[in-house]
Amino acid sequence: MVDAPRIEINDGDRVASAFEAMQERPYCDLRLECVATGERFDIQEFRIEAAGQRIRLMIDVLGLARDRFAAGVRLHASLGTEALLFSGIAVEQFSIEADPPELIIAKPERVYVSNKRESTRVRLVRGMRALVQLQVHENQEPIDARLMDLSLGGCGIEIELRSGMLLTSGQQVAALLIEFPNGTRASMAAVVRHVQMAERNAYAYVGFAFATSGGIRQTEVPALLREMEREIAFRAGQGRNHMIQPSRLFIGGAESPVAVRLDQQEKALYASTTSMVGPLRQIAHTLGAAAIALRHGRELPIDELEKCADTLCALLAEDRPAFLYALCCLTEQPALLHHCIVVAGRLADLVQTEETLVRNLRDIVLAALVHDLGNIRQAGPQTAASDSLITDPSAPTNSHVELNKALGSAGSWAASGARRAVIEGLNSTDAADAANLPVALAALARAARIVDLIEVKTRGGIGAHEAGTPLEVFRSLYHSCDEADREWLQRYMKRQGIYPIGSLVHCSSGFLAWVLRLGDDGQPARIRVVRSTDSSRRLNQILGRADFAQIGKIDEPALPQRFGLKPF
């Protein structure tokens, strides 16, 4: 690869300004080069003296002869994405006896500035696509992701959040394979540098540093960068300059296996939605950022989480049936985040009639939104991204103490108690744990626990548990819980009905439908017919109770998993 061109600056003031800028980062990549031998030495510290006319360097050398620097020296430095080379430097004094040894030099006469190719990322523009297959651990299957940018030193990818939020800074992945539409591949050893939420919902952006300094990084990666820059230049000019030809890497376009796999991944995430799903997706986005913060030991975005709690409460107050249905439509989100949002929404609905609890509804919802995020903090190598609630059999999941600390203090004693009751109720393994709380808070803890159990058991896919219909789950819990829990279960059943909003029902004529609204009698009053069991053809017909005769009676609940259906 041709080195980036250097710009020479020999104006004394500008040279001095460039060197003074280095004082902001006195230990960063500053090295001394001996002109006579080409040797380079680390600089431990430096000071600018005599009004900028002299520089004192403390260098890491042992046993050097006094005349080693007689022929002069050069200084190599980094400033952001720029590489600096200071030259024309006279050596005034070398004190080998000092600890550490000191070299006093005159102000450099000139500085050469060039772009550091390793720090400059080439970003893929619209229409340029490349697939990344990321294998996090040796015993796990690779995960498809999209390449966003590439440099000599690393790359950035966009990956489904369910996988991205399990990565941690400094983690070395088993393999990272980049594949372009024409079939060109490059396999890298890579280390995670940072993880953050991507602009697209349900995705994370992960930055990697390539782990090796030789081999493929010095041969294939520069070639890939040149080809990507060629493609960007071609697209910018739309081929008007016949001297610029498109890159071979992107031959194949939308028909290539790379594009097909990326399309399959992206289309699987999104389906048609109701108007309330947009705000709920924004809540999920904030929860994703909170999960990543916990994973990396950073503070939770409390202000943003409180806004999420306010939004969720406002949506519930605006249109309860539409809100309860929208809760079920976040299937593109990681199951852990979807579970937290559903529990928060249904718990908010359940406690509406309790005046003492409604006063602290925001804090109840806030605690429910984050109640299982501690599982992300504790996830280990055995944790699979496909695991519904991100549980690791080798690690404990009782993280309520850490979560309570992460949430910090609430606005009042009552609000703090509400947060504690919800988190402890949702993380307890025994209903008796609630007995340690004051009466009102113990009731809240039990309510939260009932909502959580119902959601987990109807969701299924956790451990060896299969999903159950709402009616099956109600019956199972009724016979297994104690009297205090049973009271909250009965309240839940009364508000939700045996065919809750967002559940799938089977009609006597063979049609399957989603429940959109309940009547005053607790029975479905509005449904969305989506399928006939006699045909795989998809339907989308909304019927009110007056039109139910077209499809017969609703005779039993149905399991969406059995038919491969999702709410939309």
Coordinates of C-alpha atoms in Angstrom, one line a residue:
M1 CA 0.0 0.0 0.0
V2 CA 1.3 3.5 -0.9
D3 CA 2.0 5.6 2.2
A4 CA -0.3 8.5 2.7
P5 CA 1.3 11.8 1.5
R6 CA 3.0 14.0 4.1
I7 CA 2.5 17.7 4.3
E8 CA 5.6 19.7 5.3
I9 CA 5.1 22.6 7.8
N10 CA 8.2 24.7 8.5
D11 CA 6.6 27.8 9.9
G12 CA 8.1 28.2 13.4
D13 CA 4.8 29.2 15.1
R14 CA 2.9 26.3 13.6
V15 CA 5.6 23.8 14.5
A16 CA 5.6 25.0 18.1
S17 CA 1.7 24.9 18.2
A18 CA 1.8 21.3 16.9
F19 CA 4.2 20.2 19.6
E20 CA 2.4 22.1 22.4
A21 CA -0.8 20.2 21.4
M22 CA 1.1 17.0 22.4
Q23 CA 1.1 18.2 26.0
E24 CA -2.5 17.4 26.3
R25 CA -1.6 13.7 25.9
P26 CA 2.0 13.5 27.2
Y27 CA 2.3 9.7 27.1
C28 CA 0.7 9.0 23.8
D29 CA 2.7 7.4 21.0
L30 CA 5.6 9.8 21.3
R31 CA 8.9 8.1 20.3
L32 CA 12.4 9.3 19.7
E33 CA 14.4 8.2 16.6
C34 CA 18.1 8.3 16.4
V35 CA 19.1 9.7 12.9
A36 CA 22.4 7.8 12.9
T37 CA 21.1 4.3 13.6
G38 CA 17.3 4.5 13.0
E39 CA 16.7 3.1 16.5
R40 CA 13.5 4.3 18.3
F41 CA 13.1 4.8 22.0
D42 CA 10.0 5.4 24.2
I43 CA 9.6 8.8 25.8
Q44 CA 8.3 8.5 29.3
E45 CA 7.7 12.2 29.8
F46 CA 8.6 15.6 28.2
R47 CA 8.5 19.2 29.2
I48 CA 8.6 22.3 27.0
E49 CA 11.0 24.9 28.5
A50 CA 12.6 28.3 27.8
A51 CA 9.4 29.8 26.3
G52 CA 9.1 27.0 23.8
Q53 CA 12.7 27.1 22.6
R54 CA 13.9 23.9 24.3
I55 CA 12.3 20.5 25.1
R56 CA 13.4 18.1 27.9
L57 CA 12.8 14.4 27.1
M58 CA 12.9 11.6 29.7
I59 CA 13.7 8.5 27.6
D60 CA 13.7 4.8 28.2
V61 CA 17.3 3.8 27.3
L62 CA 20.0 1.8 29.0
G63 CA 23.8 1.9 28.5
L64 CA 23.9 4.2 25.5
A65 CA 27.1 6.0 24.5
R66 CA 27.0 9.8 24.9
D67 CA 27.6 10.4 21.2
R68 CA 24.7 8.2 20.1
F69 CA 22.5 11.3 19.3
A70 CA 25.3 13.5 18.0
A71 CA 24.0 13.3 14.4
G72 CA 20.5 14.5 15.5
V73 CA 17.2 13.0 16.3
R74 CA 13.6 12.9 15.0
L75 CA 10.3 12.7 16.9
H76 CA 7.3 10.6 15.9
A77 CA 4.0 11.4 17.5
S78 CA 0.2 10.9 17.1
L79 CA -2.5 13.5 17.3
G80 CA -5.9 12.1 16.7
T81 CA -5.9 10.6 13.2
E82 CA -2.7 12.4 12.2
A83 CA 0.8 11.1 12.3
L84 CA 3.4 13.8 13.1
L85 CA 7.2 13.6 12.3
F86 CA 9.3 16.4 13.8
S87 CA 12.7 16.9 12.2
G88 CA 15.5 19.4 12.0
I89 CA 16.2 18.9 15.7
A90 CA 19.5 19.8 17.3
V91 CA 20.6 17.9 20.4
E92 CA 21.8 20.3 23.2
Q93 CA 22.5 17.9 26.0
F94 CA 22.3 14.1 26.9
S95 CA 22.4 13.2 30.6
I96 CA 22.8 9.4 30.8
E97 CA 23.3 9.6 34.6
A98 CA 19.8 11.0 35.2
D99 CA 17.0 8.6 36.3
P100 CA 15.5 8.3 33.8
P101 CA 18.1 9.5 31.3
E102 CA 17.3 13.0 29.9
L103 CA 17.8 14.4 26.4
I104 CA 17.5 18.2 25.9
I105 CA 16.7 19.2 22.3
A106 CA 16.1 22.5 20.5
K107 CA 12.7 23.3 19.1
P108 CA 12.1 21.3 15.8
E109 CA 12.5 23.3 12.6
R110 CA 9.7 21.5 10.8
V111 CA 6.9 18.9 11.1
Y112 CA 5.5 16.6 8.5
V113 CA 1.8 15.7 8.9
S114 CA 0.2 12.7 7.3
N115 CA -3.0 10.8 7.8
K116 CA -2.8 7.6 9.9
R117 CA -4.3 5.0 7.6
E118 CA -4.8 2.7 10.5
S119 CA -7.0 5.2 12.3
T120 CA -9.0 6.2 9.2
R121 CA -12.0 4.0 8.7
V122 CA -13.5 3.6 5.3
R123 CA -17.3 3.5 5.8
L124 CA -19.5 1.6 3.4
V125 CA -22.0 3.9 1.7
R126 CA -25.5 3.2 0.6
G127 CA -25.6 0.2 -1.8
M128 CA -22.3 -1.2 -0.6
R129 CA -22.8 -4.3 1.5
A130 CA -20.6 -6.9 3.1
L131 CA -21.4 -9.8 5.4
V132 CA -19.6 -10.5 8.6
Q133 CA -19.8 -13.9 10.2
L134 CA -18.8 -13.5 13.9
Q135 CA -18.0 -16.6 16.0
V136 CA -17.8 -15.4 19.6
H137 CA -16.8 -18.7 21.2
E138 CA -15.3 -21.9 19.7
N139 CA -18.3 -24.0 20.6
Q140 CA -20.9 -21.6 19.1
E141 CA -22.2 -21.2 15.6
P142 CA -21.2 -18.0 13.7
I143 CA -23.6 -15.1 13.8
D144 CA -24.4 -13.0 10.7
A145 CA -23.8 -9.3 10.9
R146 CA -23.3 -6.4 8.5
L147 CA -19.9 -4.7 7.9
M148 CA -20.2 -0.9 8.5
D149 CA -16.6 0.3 8.2
L150 CA -13.0 -1.0 7.8
S151 CA -9.5 0.2 8.6
L152 CA -6.1 -1.4 8.7
G153 CA -6.5 -1.7 12.4
G154 CA -10.1 -2.8 12.8
C155 CA -13.7 -2.7 11.7
G156 CA -17.2 -1.9 12.9
I157 CA -20.2 -4.1 12.4
E158 CA -23.9 -3.9 13.0
I159 CA -25.2 -7.0 14.7
E160 CA -28.5 -8.1 16.2
L161 CA -28.8 -6.7 19.7
R162 CA -29.6 -10.1 21.2
S163 CA -26.0 -11.0 20.3
G164 CA -24.2 -7.7 20.6
M165 CA -25.3 -6.9 24.1
L166 CA -23.5 -10.0 25.4
L167 CA -20.1 -8.8 24.1
T168 CA -17.6 -7.0 26.4
S169 CA -14.7 -4.6 25.8
G170 CA -11.4 -6.4 25.6
Q171 CA -13.0 -9.8 24.7
Q172 CA -11.3 -11.7 21.9
V173 CA -13.7 -13.5 19.6
A174 CA -13.0 -16.9 18.2
A175 CA -13.2 -15.7 14.6
L176 CA -14.4 -12.8 12.4
L177 CA -14.9 -13.5 8.7
I178 CA -15.7 -10.7 6.2
E179 CA -17.3 -11.8 2.9
F180 CA -18.0 -9.5 0.0
P181 CA -20.7 -9.9 -2.7
N182 CA -18.2 -11.3 -5.3
G183 CA -17.1 -14.1 -2.8
T184 CA -13.9 -12.5 -1.6
R185 CA -13.3 -13.4 2.1
A186 CA -10.9 -12.3 4.8
S187 CA -10.7 -14.0 8.2
M188 CA -9.4 -11.9 11.2
A189 CA -8.4 -12.4 14.8
A190 CA -10.2 -9.6 16.5
V191 CA -10.8 -8.1 19.9
V192 CA -13.9 -6.1 20.9
R193 CA -13.1 -2.5 21.5
H194 CA -16.6 -1.0 22.2
V195 CA -20.3 -1.8 22.0
Q196 CA -23.1 0.7 21.6
M197 CA -26.7 0.8 20.3
A198 CA -26.9 1.2 16.5
E199 CA -29.2 3.7 14.9
R200 CA -31.4 0.8 13.7
N201 CA -33.7 -0.6 16.3
A202 CA -32.8 -4.0 17.7
Y203 CA -29.2 -3.7 16.5
A204 CA -25.9 -3.0 18.2
Y205 CA -22.8 -1.4 16.7
V206 CA -19.6 -3.2 17.7
G207 CA -16.1 -1.9 17.1
F208 CA -13.3 -4.4 16.7
A209 CA -9.5 -4.1 16.7
F210 CA -7.6 -6.7 14.7
A211 CA -5.5 -8.7 17.1
T212 CA -2.4 -9.3 14.9
S213 CA 0.0 -6.8 13.4
G214 CA 1.3 -9.0 10.6
G215 CA 0.1 -11.4 8.0
I216 CA -3.4 -10.7 6.5
R217 CA -3.6 -7.3 8.1
Q218 CA -0.5 -6.2 6.1
T219 CA -1.5 -7.8 2.8
E220 CA -5.2 -8.4 2.3
V221 CA -6.7 -5.6 4.4
P222 CA -4.9 -2.8 2.5
A223 CA -6.1 -4.3 -0.7
L224 CA -9.7 -4.4 0.6
L225 CA -9.4 -0.8 1.7
R226 CA -8.2 0.3 -1.8
E227 CA -11.1 -1.5 -3.5
M228 CA -13.7 0.0 -1.1
E229 CA -12.3 3.5 -1.7
R230 CA -12.5 2.8 -5.5
E231 CA -16.1 1.8 -5.2
I232 CA -17.0 4.9 -3.1
A233 CA -15.3 7.1 -5.7
F234 CA -17.1 5.4 -8.5
R235 CA -20.5 5.8 -6.8
A236 CA -19.8 9.4 -6.0
G237 CA -19.2 10.1 -9.7
Q238 CA -21.7 7.6 -11.0
G239 CA -19.2 6.4 -13.5
R240 CA -18.9 9.8 -15.3
N241 CA -15.1 9.6 -15.0
H242 CA -14.1 6.6 -17.2
M243 CA -10.8 6.5 -15.3
I244 CA -12.6 5.3 -12.2
Q245 CA -14.0 1.7 -12.5
P246 CA -16.2 0.0 -9.9
S247 CA -14.6 -2.4 -7.5
R248 CA -14.7 -6.1 -8.1
L249 CA -15.6 -6.7 -4.5
F250 CA -19.2 -5.6 -5.0
I251 CA -19.9 -7.4 -8.2
G252 CA -23.1 -9.5 -7.7
G253 CA -25.1 -6.8 -5.9
A254 CA -28.6 -7.8 -4.7
E255 CA -28.4 -11.3 -6.2
S256 CA -25.2 -12.3 -4.4
P257 CA -25.4 -14.9 -1.5
V258 CA -24.1 -12.1 0.8
A259 CA -27.0 -9.8 -0.1
V260 CA -29.5 -12.6 0.2
R261 CA -28.3 -13.5 3.7
L262 CA -28.3 -9.9 4.9
D263 CA -31.8 -9.5 3.4
Q264 CA -33.1 -12.6 5.2
Q265 CA -31.7 -11.3 8.5
E266 CA -33.1 -7.8 8.2
K267 CA -36.6 -8.8 6.9
A268 CA -37.0 -11.2 9.8
L269 CA -36.8 -8.4 12.3
Y270 CA -39.6 -6.2 11.2
A271 CA -43.3 -6.8 10.4
S272 CA -46.3 -4.5 10.1
T273 CA -47.2 -2.8 13.4
T274 CA -49.8 -0.8 15.2
S275 CA -49.3 2.9 15.9
M276 CA -48.2 2.2 19.5
V277 CA -45.4 -0.1 18.6
G278 CA -43.1 2.8 17.5
P279 CA -42.9 4.3 21.0
L280 CA -42.5 0.9 22.6
R281 CA -39.5 0.2 20.2
Q282 CA -37.9 3.4 21.5
I283 CA -38.3 2.1 25.0
A284 CA -36.7 -1.1 23.9
H285 CA -33.8 0.9 22.4
T286 CA -33.2 2.7 25.7
L287 CA -33.4 -0.7 27.5
G288 CA -30.8 -2.0 25.1
A289 CA -28.5 0.9 26.0
A290 CA -29.1 0.2 29.7
A291 CA -28.2 -3.5 29.2
I292 CA -25.0 -2.7 27.4
A293 CA -24.1 -0.2 30.2
L294 CA -24.6 -2.9 32.9
R295 CA -22.6 -5.4 30.9
H296 CA -19.7 -2.9 30.8
G297 CA -20.0 -1.8 34.4
R298 CA -21.2 1.7 33.5
E299 CA -24.0 3.8 35.1
L300 CA -27.6 3.2 34.0
P301 CA -29.2 6.0 32.0
I302 CA -31.7 6.8 34.8
D303 CA -33.1 10.0 33.2
E304 CA -33.9 8.1 30.0
L305 CA -35.3 5.2 31.8
E306 CA -37.7 7.4 33.7
K307 CA -38.9 8.9 30.5
C308 CA -39.5 5.4 29.2
A309 CA -41.6 4.7 32.3
D310 CA -43.6 7.9 31.7
T311 CA -44.1 7.0 28.1
L312 CA -45.4 3.5 28.9
C313 CA -47.8 4.9 31.5
A314 CA -49.1 7.5 29.0
L315 CA -49.7 4.8 26.3
L316 CA -51.6 2.7 28.8
A317 CA -53.8 5.7 29.7
E318 CA -54.3 6.7 26.1
D319 CA -55.8 3.4 24.8
R320 CA -55.6 0.3 27.0
P321 CA -56.6 -2.4 24.4
A322 CA -54.2 -1.0 21.7
F323 CA -51.4 -0.8 24.3
L324 CA -51.9 -4.4 25.5
Y325 CA -51.9 -5.6 21.9
A326 CA -48.8 -3.6 21.0
L327 CA -46.9 -5.1 23.9
C328 CA -47.1 -8.4 22.1
C329 CA -45.7 -7.0 18.8
L330 CA -42.1 -6.5 19.8
T331 CA -41.0 -10.0 18.6
E332 CA -37.9 -8.6 16.8
Q333 CA -36.4 -7.5 20.1
P334 CA -34.2 -9.7 22.3
A335 CA -36.5 -11.8 24.4
L336 CA -35.1 -10.4 27.6
L337 CA -36.0 -6.8 26.7
H338 CA -39.4 -7.8 25.3
H339 CA -40.1 -9.7 28.5
C340 CA -39.2 -6.7 30.7
I341 CA -41.5 -4.4 28.7
V342 CA -44.4 -6.8 28.8
V343 CA -44.1 -7.3 32.5
A344 CA -43.8 -3.5 33.1
G345 CA -46.9 -2.9 30.9
R346 CA -49.1 -5.6 32.4
L347 CA -48.0 -4.8 36.0
A348 CA -48.9 -1.1 35.4
D349 CA -52.3 -2.3 34.2
L350 CA -52.9 -4.7 37.1
V351 CA -52.2 -2.1 39.8
Q352 CA -54.5 0.6 38.3
T353 CA -57.2 0.0 41.0
E354 CA -54.8 0.2 43.9
E355 CA -54.6 3.9 45.0
T356 CA -51.5 3.4 47.2
L357 CA -49.6 1.8 44.3
V358 CA -50.8 4.2 41.5
R359 CA -49.1 7.1 43.4
N360 CA -45.8 5.5 42.6
L361 CA -46.6 4.0 39.2
R362 CA -43.6 5.5 37.5
D363 CA -41.2 3.9 39.9
I364 CA -43.1 0.6 39.7
V365 CA -42.8 0.6 35.9
L366 CA -39.2 1.7 36.0
A367 CA -38.2 -1.2 38.2
A368 CA -40.1 -3.7 36.1
L369 CA -38.5 -2.4 33.0
V370 CA -35.0 -3.2 34.3
H371 CA -35.8 -6.1 36.6
D372 CA -34.0 -8.8 34.5
L373 CA -31.2 -6.8 33.1
G374 CA -28.8 -8.1 35.8
N375 CA -28.8 -11.4 33.8
I376 CA -26.8 -9.5 31.1
R377 CA -24.2 -8.5 33.6
Q378 CA -23.7 -12.1 34.7
A379 CA -23.8 -13.7 31.3
G380 CA -20.8 -16.0 30.7
P381 CA -19.3 -18.1 27.9
Q382 CA -22.1 -20.6 28.2
T383 CA -24.8 -18.0 27.5
A384 CA -26.3 -18.3 24.1
A385 CA -27.8 -15.3 22.4
S386 CA -30.8 -17.5 21.4
D387 CA -31.6 -18.2 25.1
S388 CA -34.9 -16.4 25.8
L389 CA -33.9 -14.7 29.0
I390 CA -30.1 -14.8 28.8
T391 CA -29.4 -17.1 31.6
D392 CA -26.1 -18.9 32.2
P393 CA -26.3 -22.2 34.1
S394 CA -22.8 -21.5 35.6
A395 CA -23.8 -18.1 37.1
P396 CA -26.4 -17.0 39.7
T397 CA -29.2 -14.8 38.4
N398 CA -30.3 -13.2 41.7
S399 CA -29.0 -9.7 41.0
H400 CA -31.7 -7.6 42.7
V401 CA -29.2 -6.0 45.1
E402 CA -26.9 -4.8 42.3
L403 CA -29.9 -3.5 40.4
N404 CA -31.3 -1.6 43.3
K405 CA -27.9 0.1 43.7
A406 CA -27.6 0.8 40.0
L407 CA -31.0 2.5 40.1
G408 CA -29.9 4.9 42.8
S409 CA -32.2 6.9 45.1
A410 CA -35.8 7.6 44.1
G411 CA -37.7 10.8 44.7
S412 CA -39.2 9.6 48.0
W413 CA -39.1 6.8 50.6
A414 CA -42.3 5.4 49.1
A415 CA -40.9 5.5 45.6
S416 CA -37.7 3.7 46.7
G417 CA -39.7 1.1 48.5
A418 CA -41.8 0.5 45.4
R419 CA -38.7 0.0 43.3
R420 CA -37.3 -2.4 45.8
A421 CA -40.5 -4.4 46.1
V422 CA -40.8 -4.9 42.4
I423 CA -37.2 -5.9 41.8
E424 CA -37.2 -8.2 44.8
G425 CA -40.6 -9.7 43.9
L426 CA -39.5 -10.3 40.3
N427 CA -36.2 -11.8 41.3
S428 CA -37.4 -13.9 44.2
T429 CA -37.7 -17.7 43.9
D430 CA -40.2 -18.1 46.7
A431 CA -43.4 -16.2 47.4
A432 CA -42.5 -16.2 51.1
D433 CA -39.7 -13.7 50.3
A434 CA -42.4 -11.0 50.1
A435 CA -43.2 -11.5 53.8
N436 CA -40.1 -9.5 54.7
L437 CA -41.6 -6.4 53.2
P438 CA -44.2 -4.0 54.7
V439 CA -47.8 -5.0 53.9
A440 CA -48.4 -2.6 50.9
L441 CA -45.0 -3.4 49.4
A442 CA -45.4 -7.2 50.0
A443 CA -48.6 -7.0 48.0
L444 CA -46.8 -5.2 45.2
A445 CA -44.0 -7.8 45.2
R446 CA -46.6 -10.5 44.9
A447 CA -48.4 -8.7 42.1
A448 CA -45.1 -8.3 40.2
R449 CA -44.2 -12.0 40.7
I450 CA -47.6 -13.2 39.4
V451 CA -47.3 -11.0 36.2
D452 CA -43.7 -12.3 35.7
L453 CA -44.7 -15.9 36.1
I454 CA -47.6 -15.7 33.7
E455 CA -45.4 -14.0 31.0
V456 CA -42.6 -16.5 31.4
K457 CA -44.8 -19.5 31.2
T458 CA -46.8 -18.3 28.2
R459 CA -43.6 -17.3 26.4
G460 CA -42.0 -20.7 26.9
G461 CA -38.5 -21.6 25.5
I462 CA -36.9 -21.1 28.8
G463 CA -34.9 -24.1 30.0
A464 CA -37.1 -27.2 29.5
H465 CA -40.4 -25.2 29.8
E466 CA -42.7 -25.3 26.9
A467 CA -45.1 -22.4 26.2
G468 CA -48.6 -22.7 27.6
T469 CA -51.8 -21.0 26.6
P470 CA -53.0 -18.3 29.0
L471 CA -55.8 -20.6 30.3
E472 CA -53.3 -23.5 30.9
V473 CA -51.0 -21.1 32.8
F474 CA -53.8 -19.7 34.9
R475 CA -54.9 -23.2 35.9
S476 CA -51.4 -24.3 36.7
L477 CA -50.6 -21.3 38.8
Y478 CA -54.0 -21.4 40.6
H479 CA -53.2 -24.8 42.0
S480 CA -49.5 -24.2 42.8
C481 CA -49.5 -20.7 44.4
D482 CA -50.5 -19.7 48.0
E483 CA -53.6 -17.8 49.0
A484 CA -52.0 -14.3 48.8
D485 CA -50.6 -14.9 45.3
R486 CA -53.9 -16.5 44.2
E487 CA -55.7 -13.2 45.1
W488 CA -53.5 -11.4 42.6
L489 CA -53.8 -14.1 40.0
Q490 CA -57.6 -13.8 40.2
R491 CA -57.4 -10.0 39.8
Y492 CA -55.1 -10.5 36.8
M493 CA -57.6 -13.0 35.2
K494 CA -60.5 -10.6 35.8
R495 CA -58.7 -7.8 34.0
Q496 CA -57.2 -9.9 31.2
G497 CA -59.9 -12.5 30.7
I498 CA -59.2 -16.2 29.7
Y499 CA -58.5 -15.0 26.2
P500 CA -56.2 -11.9 26.9
I501 CA -55.6 -9.2 24.4
G502 CA -52.7 -10.3 22.2
S503 CA -53.4 -14.0 22.6
L504 CA -54.2 -16.4 19.7
V505 CA -57.6 -18.1 19.6
H506 CA -58.9 -21.0 17.5
C507 CA -62.4 -20.7 16.0
S508 CA -64.8 -23.6 15.4
S509 CA -64.6 -23.1 11.6
G510 CA -60.9 -23.7 11.6
F511 CA -59.7 -20.0 11.6
L512 CA -57.0 -18.6 13.8
A513 CA -57.2 -15.0 15.1
W514 CA -55.5 -12.6 17.4
V515 CA -57.6 -11.0 20.2
L516 CA -57.6 -7.2 19.8
R517 CA -60.2 -6.1 22.3
L518 CA -62.4 -7.5 25.1
G519 CA -66.0 -6.6 25.8
D520 CA -67.5 -5.8 29.2
D521 CA -68.1 -9.5 29.7
G522 CA -64.3 -10.2 29.4
Q523 CA -64.8 -12.1 26.1
P524 CA -63.2 -11.2 22.8
A525 CA -65.1 -8.3 21.1
R526 CA -62.7 -7.6 18.3
I527 CA -60.2 -10.0 16.5
R528 CA -57.8 -10.1 13.6
V529 CA -58.2 -13.3 11.5
V530 CA -54.8 -14.3 10.2
R531 CA -55.0 -18.0 9.1
S532 CA -57.0 -21.0 8.3
T533 CA -55.7 -24.3 9.7
D534 CA -56.7 -25.9 6.3
S535 CA -54.5 -23.5 4.4
S536 CA -51.1 -21.8 4.8
R537 CA -52.4 -18.7 3.1
R538 CA -52.1 -15.6 5.4
L539 CA -55.2 -13.4 6.1
N540 CA -55.6 -10.0 7.7
Q541 CA -59.3 -9.4 8.4
I542 CA -60.5 -7.5 11.4
L543 CA -63.9 -8.6 12.7
G544 CA -66.2 -7.2 15.4
R545 CA -68.4 -9.4 17.6
A546 CA -71.3 -8.9 15.2
D547 CA -69.3 -10.6 12.4
F548 CA -68.1 -13.6 14.4
A549 CA -70.7 -15.8 12.8
Q550 CA -68.5 -15.8 9.6
I551 CA -65.8 -17.8 11.4
G552 CA -67.9 -19.7 14.0
K553 CA -67.4 -19.6 17.8
I554 CA -64.2 -19.0 19.6
D555 CA -63.8 -22.5 21.1
E556 CA -60.2 -22.6 22.6
P557 CA -56.9 -20.8 22.9
A558 CA -54.1 -21.6 20.5
L559 CA -50.3 -21.6 20.8
P560 CA -48.7 -19.2 18.2
Q561 CA -45.5 -21.2 18.4
R562 CA -47.3 -24.3 17.0
F563 CA -48.4 -22.4 13.9
G564 CA -45.3 -20.1 13.4
L565 CA -47.4 -17.0 13.9
K566 CA -46.5 -13.6 15.5
P567 CA -48.8 -10.6 16.2
F568 CA -48.5 -7.8 13.7

